Amino acid sequence: MWDKKIIAISTDFSTQDDAINFVEKLSKSSVDALVLRQKQLDEDGYYALAKEVLKICAKKNLHCILHNFYRQSLKLNHRFFHAPLNLLNQEPNLYKYFHSLGTSIHSKEELELAYKFKVNYAFFGHVFQSACKANLKPKGIEELKAMLKISKIPLYAIGGINTQTILQLKNLNIAGVCIREAFYKSENLKDYVLECKNLLTQKRVKRLKPEEICNYC
């Protein structure tokens, strides 16, 4: 069993087929969980996609966490949910309806607010420079360390995490890491996930050469 978890965050796919194809590939890897984050969809679109994704995840034993659309999650009878803080402000009793409830935070003040909503865990970031937040200064390792010292709940690092930056996190008492862009851009997702796990748990792994990758497909 891995000490720290690897959580995949889905990107905003152009079509449902693109999203399904990504989840299919992800389900064949050793990733620990998927957060189905699709901010571009409306409620009906998210429900339709989540229904299909949950079927894949159940078949492959991949833990799935639905995001933002809590009514759709409950309609699907899925009790693992990640809620932005603004949603929790509007619906402070969501914890009553889910087995596991998480949120995303960016400061000590938001961590205190998360306690109020009785969440089970939080994503903290963005830790490193991230393409989706190119104009915002990353929080950095030192701020992450400060958050870990005071947090009463498990914290996951998020933002700009890849096989280069993940090495800076291996000795920290985080619950795990969340990865979006690096997974989406990976040509061999299964091997990339495994390499991230090995690096995060301080195991040495040989990086595959391009001509070797086909042997693992």
mmCIF file of C-alpha atoms in Angstrom:
data_model
loop_
_atom_site.group_PDB
_atom_site.id
_atom_site.type_symbol
_atom_site.label_atom_id
_atom_site.label_comp_id
_atom_site.label_asym_id
_atom_site.label_seq_id
_atom_site.Cartn_x
_atom_site.Cartn_y
_atom_site.Cartn_z
ATOM 1 C CA MET A 1 0.000 0.000 0.000
ATOM 2 C CA TRP A 2 1.238 3.475 -0.870
ATOM 3 C CA ASP A 3 1.712 5.905 2.013
ATOM 4 C CA LYS A 4 0.679 8.940 -0.004
ATOM 5 C CA LYS A 5 -2.175 8.982 -2.489
ATOM 6 C CA ILE A 6 -2.148 10.116 -6.101
ATOM 7 C CA ILE A 7 -5.393 11.820 -7.132
ATOM 8 C CA ALA A 8 -6.154 12.710 -10.738
ATOM 9 C CA ILE A 9 -8.156 15.844 -11.474
ATOM 10 C CA SER A 10 -10.002 15.807 -14.774
ATOM 11 C CA THR A 11 -9.550 18.696 -17.166
ATOM 12 C CA ASP A 12 -12.307 20.524 -19.054
ATOM 13 C CA PHE A 13 -12.789 18.209 -22.023
ATOM 14 C CA SER A 14 -14.345 19.444 -25.249
ATOM 15 C CA THR A 15 -16.610 16.432 -25.634
ATOM 16 C CA GLN A 16 -17.972 13.635 -23.473
ATOM 17 C CA ASP A 17 -16.126 11.103 -25.631
ATOM 18 C CA ASP A 18 -12.805 12.814 -24.833
ATOM 19 C CA ALA A 19 -13.593 12.646 -21.138
ATOM 20 C CA ILE A 20 -14.606 8.986 -21.299
ATOM 21 C CA ASN A 21 -11.443 8.068 -23.212
ATOM 22 C CA PHE A 22 -9.291 9.769 -20.580
ATOM 23 C CA VAL A 23 -11.071 8.013 -17.721
ATOM 24 C CA GLU A 24 -10.703 4.671 -19.499
ATOM 25 C CA LYS A 25 -6.936 5.199 -19.740
ATOM 26 C CA LEU A 26 -6.749 6.411 -16.152
ATOM 27 C CA SER A 27 -8.668 3.387 -14.887
ATOM 28 C CA LYS A 28 -5.925 1.117 -16.238
ATOM 29 C CA SER A 29 -3.294 2.883 -14.135
ATOM 30 C CA SER A 30 -2.489 2.654 -10.412
ATOM 31 C CA VAL A 31 -3.915 6.098 -9.615
ATOM 32 C CA ASP A 32 -5.763 6.127 -6.287
ATOM 33 C CA ALA A 33 -8.710 8.341 -7.144
ATOM 34 C CA LEU A 34 -10.273 10.636 -9.717
ATOM 35 C CA VAL A 35 -11.993 13.956 -9.064
ATOM 36 C CA LEU A 36 -14.437 14.526 -11.908
ATOM 37 C CA ARG A 37 -14.132 18.287 -12.202
ATOM 38 C CA GLN A 38 -15.926 19.632 -15.285
ATOM 39 C CA LYS A 39 -16.655 23.297 -14.695
ATOM 40 C CA GLN A 40 -17.748 23.940 -18.276
ATOM 41 C CA LEU A 41 -20.783 21.644 -18.029
ATOM 42 C CA ASP A 42 -24.281 22.448 -16.848
ATOM 43 C CA GLU A 43 -26.131 20.208 -14.394
ATOM 44 C CA ASP A 44 -27.637 17.931 -17.046
ATOM 45 C CA GLY A 45 -24.337 17.574 -18.886
ATOM 46 C CA TYR A 46 -22.470 16.763 -15.700
ATOM 47 C CA TYR A 47 -25.068 14.195 -14.662
ATOM 48 C CA ALA A 48 -24.834 12.400 -18.010
ATOM 49 C CA LEU A 49 -21.028 12.326 -17.914
ATOM 50 C CA ALA A 50 -20.801 11.350 -14.237
ATOM 51 C CA LYS A 51 -23.198 8.461 -14.786
ATOM 52 C CA GLU A 52 -20.913 6.965 -17.441
ATOM 53 C CA VAL A 53 -17.706 7.709 -15.533
ATOM 54 C CA LEU A 54 -19.020 6.021 -12.397
ATOM 55 C CA LYS A 55 -19.753 2.880 -14.420
ATOM 56 C CA ILE A 56 -16.137 2.758 -15.607
ATOM 57 C CA CYS A 57 -14.789 3.454 -12.124
ATOM 58 C CA ALA A 58 -16.954 0.736 -10.568
ATOM 59 C CA LYS A 59 -15.808 -1.777 -13.171
ATOM 60 C CA LYS A 60 -12.128 -0.937 -12.664
ATOM 61 C CA ASN A 61 -12.337 -0.346 -8.900
ATOM 62 C CA LEU A 62 -11.232 3.276 -9.264
ATOM 63 C CA HIS A 63 -12.400 5.580 -6.491
ATOM 64 C CA CYS A 64 -14.296 8.523 -7.973
ATOM 65 C CA ILE A 65 -15.085 11.837 -6.295
ATOM 66 C CA LEU A 66 -17.749 14.019 -7.892
ATOM 67 C CA HIS A 67 -17.331 17.786 -7.875
ATOM 68 C CA ASN A 68 -19.430 20.938 -7.539
ATOM 69 C CA PHE A 69 -22.808 19.483 -8.656
ATOM 70 C CA TYR A 70 -24.018 18.045 -5.360
ATOM 71 C CA ARG A 71 -27.606 17.467 -6.429
ATOM 72 C CA GLN A 72 -26.425 15.328 -9.321
ATOM 73 C CA SER A 73 -24.122 13.401 -7.006
ATOM 74 C CA LEU A 74 -27.001 12.639 -4.647
ATOM 75 C CA LYS A 75 -29.262 11.743 -7.553
ATOM 76 C CA LEU A 76 -26.656 9.180 -8.590
ATOM 77 C CA ASN A 77 -26.497 8.006 -4.965
ATOM 78 C CA HIS A 78 -22.771 8.764 -4.930
ATOM 79 C CA ARG A 79 -21.577 9.874 -1.513
ATOM 80 C CA PHE A 80 -18.022 11.020 -2.199
ATOM 81 C CA PHE A 81 -17.932 14.701 -3.036
ATOM 82 C CA HIS A 82 -15.579 17.669 -3.388
ATOM 83 C CA ALA A 83 -17.163 21.076 -2.843
ATOM 84 C CA PRO A 84 -15.629 24.499 -3.514
ATOM 85 C CA LEU A 85 -15.745 26.773 -0.463
ATOM 86 C CA ASN A 86 -18.258 29.095 -2.106
ATOM 87 C CA LEU A 87 -20.650 26.156 -2.457
ATOM 88 C CA LEU A 88 -20.132 25.201 1.184
ATOM 89 C CA ASN A 89 -20.943 28.780 2.175
ATOM 90 C CA GLN A 90 -24.253 28.410 0.374
ATOM 91 C CA GLU A 91 -24.882 24.842 1.568
ATOM 92 C CA PRO A 92 -23.191 24.502 4.981
ATOM 93 C CA ASN A 93 -24.887 21.187 5.808
ATOM 94 C CA LEU A 94 -23.563 19.169 2.885
ATOM 95 C CA TYR A 95 -21.483 17.044 5.259
ATOM 96 C CA LYS A 96 -24.707 15.386 6.411
ATOM 97 C CA TYR A 97 -25.277 13.818 2.998
ATOM 98 C CA PHE A 98 -21.857 12.453 2.084
ATOM 99 C CA HIS A 99 -19.583 9.727 3.404
ATOM 100 C CA SER A 100 -16.582 11.878 2.511
ATOM 101 C CA LEU A 101 -16.576 15.605 1.811
ATOM 102 C CA GLY A 102 -13.576 17.651 0.705
ATOM 103 C CA THR A 103 -12.821 21.205 -0.341
ATOM 104 C CA SER A 104 -10.009 23.359 -1.746
ATOM 105 C CA ILE A 105 -8.187 25.992 0.288
ATOM 106 C CA HIS A 106 -5.514 28.611 -0.291
ATOM 107 C CA SER A 107 -4.829 30.082 3.150
ATOM 108 C CA LYS A 108 -4.973 29.536 6.912
ATOM 109 C CA GLU A 109 -8.213 31.517 7.003
ATOM 110 C CA GLU A 110 -9.803 29.199 4.472
ATOM 111 C CA LEU A 111 -8.572 26.180 6.432
ATOM 112 C CA GLU A 112 -10.398 27.484 9.505
ATOM 113 C CA LEU A 113 -13.490 27.976 7.383
ATOM 114 C CA ALA A 114 -13.216 24.404 6.102
ATOM 115 C CA TYR A 115 -13.362 23.119 9.692
ATOM 116 C CA LYS A 116 -16.663 24.920 10.105
ATOM 117 C CA PHE A 117 -18.147 22.894 7.259
ATOM 118 C CA LYS A 118 -16.866 19.612 8.730
ATOM 119 C CA VAL A 119 -14.923 18.499 5.673
ATOM 120 C CA ASN A 120 -12.815 15.351 5.839
ATOM 121 C CA TYR A 121 -9.832 16.674 3.877
ATOM 122 C CA ALA A 122 -8.666 19.630 1.788
ATOM 123 C CA PHE A 123 -6.585 20.330 -1.317
ATOM 124 C CA PHE A 124 -4.056 23.124 -0.739
ATOM 125 C CA GLY A 125 -2.470 25.114 -3.535
ATOM 126 C CA HIS A 126 -1.427 25.983 -5.957
ATOM 127 C CA VAL A 127 1.946 24.855 -4.630
ATOM 128 C CA PHE A 128 3.987 25.215 -7.828
ATOM 129 C CA GLN A 129 3.646 27.333 -10.944
ATOM 130 C CA SER A 130 0.600 26.141 -12.823
ATOM 131 C CA ALA A 131 -0.502 26.782 -16.409
ATOM 132 C CA CYS A 132 -4.117 27.284 -15.360
ATOM 133 C CA LYS A 133 -3.029 29.957 -12.837
ATOM 134 C CA ALA A 134 -0.133 31.463 -14.760
ATOM 135 C CA ASN A 135 -0.736 34.982 -13.431
ATOM 136 C CA LEU A 136 -0.893 33.969 -9.772
ATOM 137 C CA LYS A 137 2.122 33.461 -7.547
ATOM 138 C CA PRO A 138 2.346 29.856 -6.285
ATOM 139 C CA LYS A 139 2.085 29.207 -2.548
ATOM 140 C CA GLY A 140 5.386 27.341 -2.465
ATOM 141 C CA ILE A 141 6.809 24.636 -0.227
ATOM 142 C CA GLU A 142 7.294 26.792 2.868
ATOM 143 C CA GLU A 143 3.660 27.866 2.994
ATOM 144 C CA LEU A 144 2.595 24.249 2.484
ATOM 145 C CA LYS A 145 4.806 23.223 5.422
ATOM 146 C CA ALA A 146 3.234 25.927 7.585
ATOM 147 C CA MET A 147 -0.242 24.673 6.701
ATOM 148 C CA LEU A 148 0.696 21.100 7.512
ATOM 149 C CA LYS A 149 1.867 22.097 10.986
ATOM 150 C CA ILE A 150 -1.512 23.531 11.956
ATOM 151 C CA SER A 151 -3.979 21.449 9.971
ATOM 152 C CA LYS A 152 -6.405 19.194 11.834
ATOM 153 C CA ILE A 153 -7.417 17.417 8.626
ATOM 154 C CA PRO A 154 -5.435 15.647 5.870
ATOM 155 C CA LEU A 155 -4.028 18.008 3.240
ATOM 156 C CA TYR A 156 -3.290 17.174 -0.375
ATOM 157 C CA ALA A 157 -0.886 19.297 -2.415
ATOM 158 C CA ILE A 158 -2.210 20.565 -5.739
ATOM 159 C CA GLY A 159 -0.934 22.778 -8.543
ATOM 160 C CA GLY A 160 1.957 22.319 -10.951
ATOM 161 C CA ILE A 161 2.812 18.827 -9.733
ATOM 162 C CA ASN A 162 4.692 16.570 -12.146
ATOM 163 C CA THR A 163 7.640 14.158 -12.114
ATOM 164 C CA GLN A 164 10.053 17.063 -11.555
ATOM 165 C CA THR A 165 8.264 18.979 -8.802
ATOM 166 C CA ILE A 166 6.906 15.948 -6.936
ATOM 167 C CA LEU A 167 10.393 15.232 -5.547
ATOM 168 C CA GLN A 168 10.042 18.306 -3.326
ATOM 169 C CA LEU A 169 7.002 16.773 -1.640
ATOM 170 C CA LYS A 170 8.241 13.290 -0.784
ATOM 171 C CA ASN A 171 9.389 14.140 2.762
ATOM 172 C CA LEU A 172 6.345 16.202 3.725
ATOM 173 C CA ASN A 173 3.484 14.897 5.838
ATOM 174 C CA ILE A 174 0.889 15.346 3.114
ATOM 175 C CA ALA A 175 -1.954 12.908 2.493
ATOM 176 C CA GLY A 176 -1.034 12.889 -1.167
ATOM 177 C CA VAL A 177 -0.942 14.946 -4.334
ATOM 178 C CA CYS A 178 -3.414 16.000 -7.003
ATOM 179 C CA ILE A 179 -2.335 16.072 -10.654
ATOM 180 C CA ARG A 180 -4.218 17.435 -13.655
ATOM 181 C CA GLU A 181 -2.165 18.847 -16.514
ATOM 182 C CA ALA A 182 0.739 16.387 -16.360
ATOM 183 C CA PHE A 183 -1.629 13.416 -16.563
ATOM 184 C CA TYR A 184 -3.627 14.915 -19.397
ATOM 185 C CA LYS A 185 -0.492 15.584 -21.448
ATOM 186 C CA SER A 186 1.180 12.242 -20.707
ATOM 187 C CA GLU A 187 1.646 9.951 -23.697
ATOM 188 C CA ASN A 188 1.785 6.875 -21.463
ATOM 189 C CA LEU A 189 -0.497 7.562 -18.531
ATOM 190 C CA LYS A 190 -0.057 4.197 -16.826
ATOM 191 C CA ASP A 191 3.724 4.534 -16.606
ATOM 192 C CA TYR A 192 3.561 8.210 -15.684
ATOM 193 C CA VAL A 193 1.295 7.482 -12.710
ATOM 194 C CA LEU A 194 3.621 4.708 -11.564
ATOM 195 C CA GLU A 195 6.652 6.960 -11.837
ATOM 196 C CA CYS A 196 4.907 9.638 -9.766
ATOM 197 C CA LYS A 197 4.099 7.056 -7.093
ATOM 198 C CA ASN A 198 7.652 5.786 -7.015
ATOM 199 C CA LEU A 199 9.057 9.301 -6.725
ATOM 200 C CA LEU A 200 6.586 10.319 -4.028
ATOM 201 C CA THR A 201 7.417 7.264 -1.924
ATOM 202 C CA GLN A 202 11.155 7.760 -2.418
ATOM 203 C CA LYS A 203 11.628 4.718 -4.606
ATOM 204 C CA ARG A 204 14.142 4.934 -7.371
ATOM 205 C CA VAL A 205 12.729 4.255 -10.798
ATOM 206 C CA LYS A 206 14.343 4.169 -14.196
ATOM 207 C CA ARG A 207 12.759 6.673 -16.542
ATOM 208 C CA LEU A 208 11.713 4.904 -19.703
ATOM 209 C CA LYS A 209 13.275 5.856 -22.988
ATOM 210 C CA PRO A 210 10.865 6.510 -25.879
ATOM 211 C CA GLU A 211 11.851 3.250 -27.596
ATOM 212 C CA GLU A 212 11.094 1.293 -24.382
ATOM 213 C CA ILE A 213 7.603 2.629 -23.751
ATOM 214 C CA CYS A 214 5.913 0.407 -26.347
ATOM 215 C CA ASN A 215 6.981 -2.648 -24.344
ATOM 216 C CA TYR A 216 4.702 -1.539 -21.506
ATOM 217 C CA CYS A 217 1.619 -0.611 -23.520
#
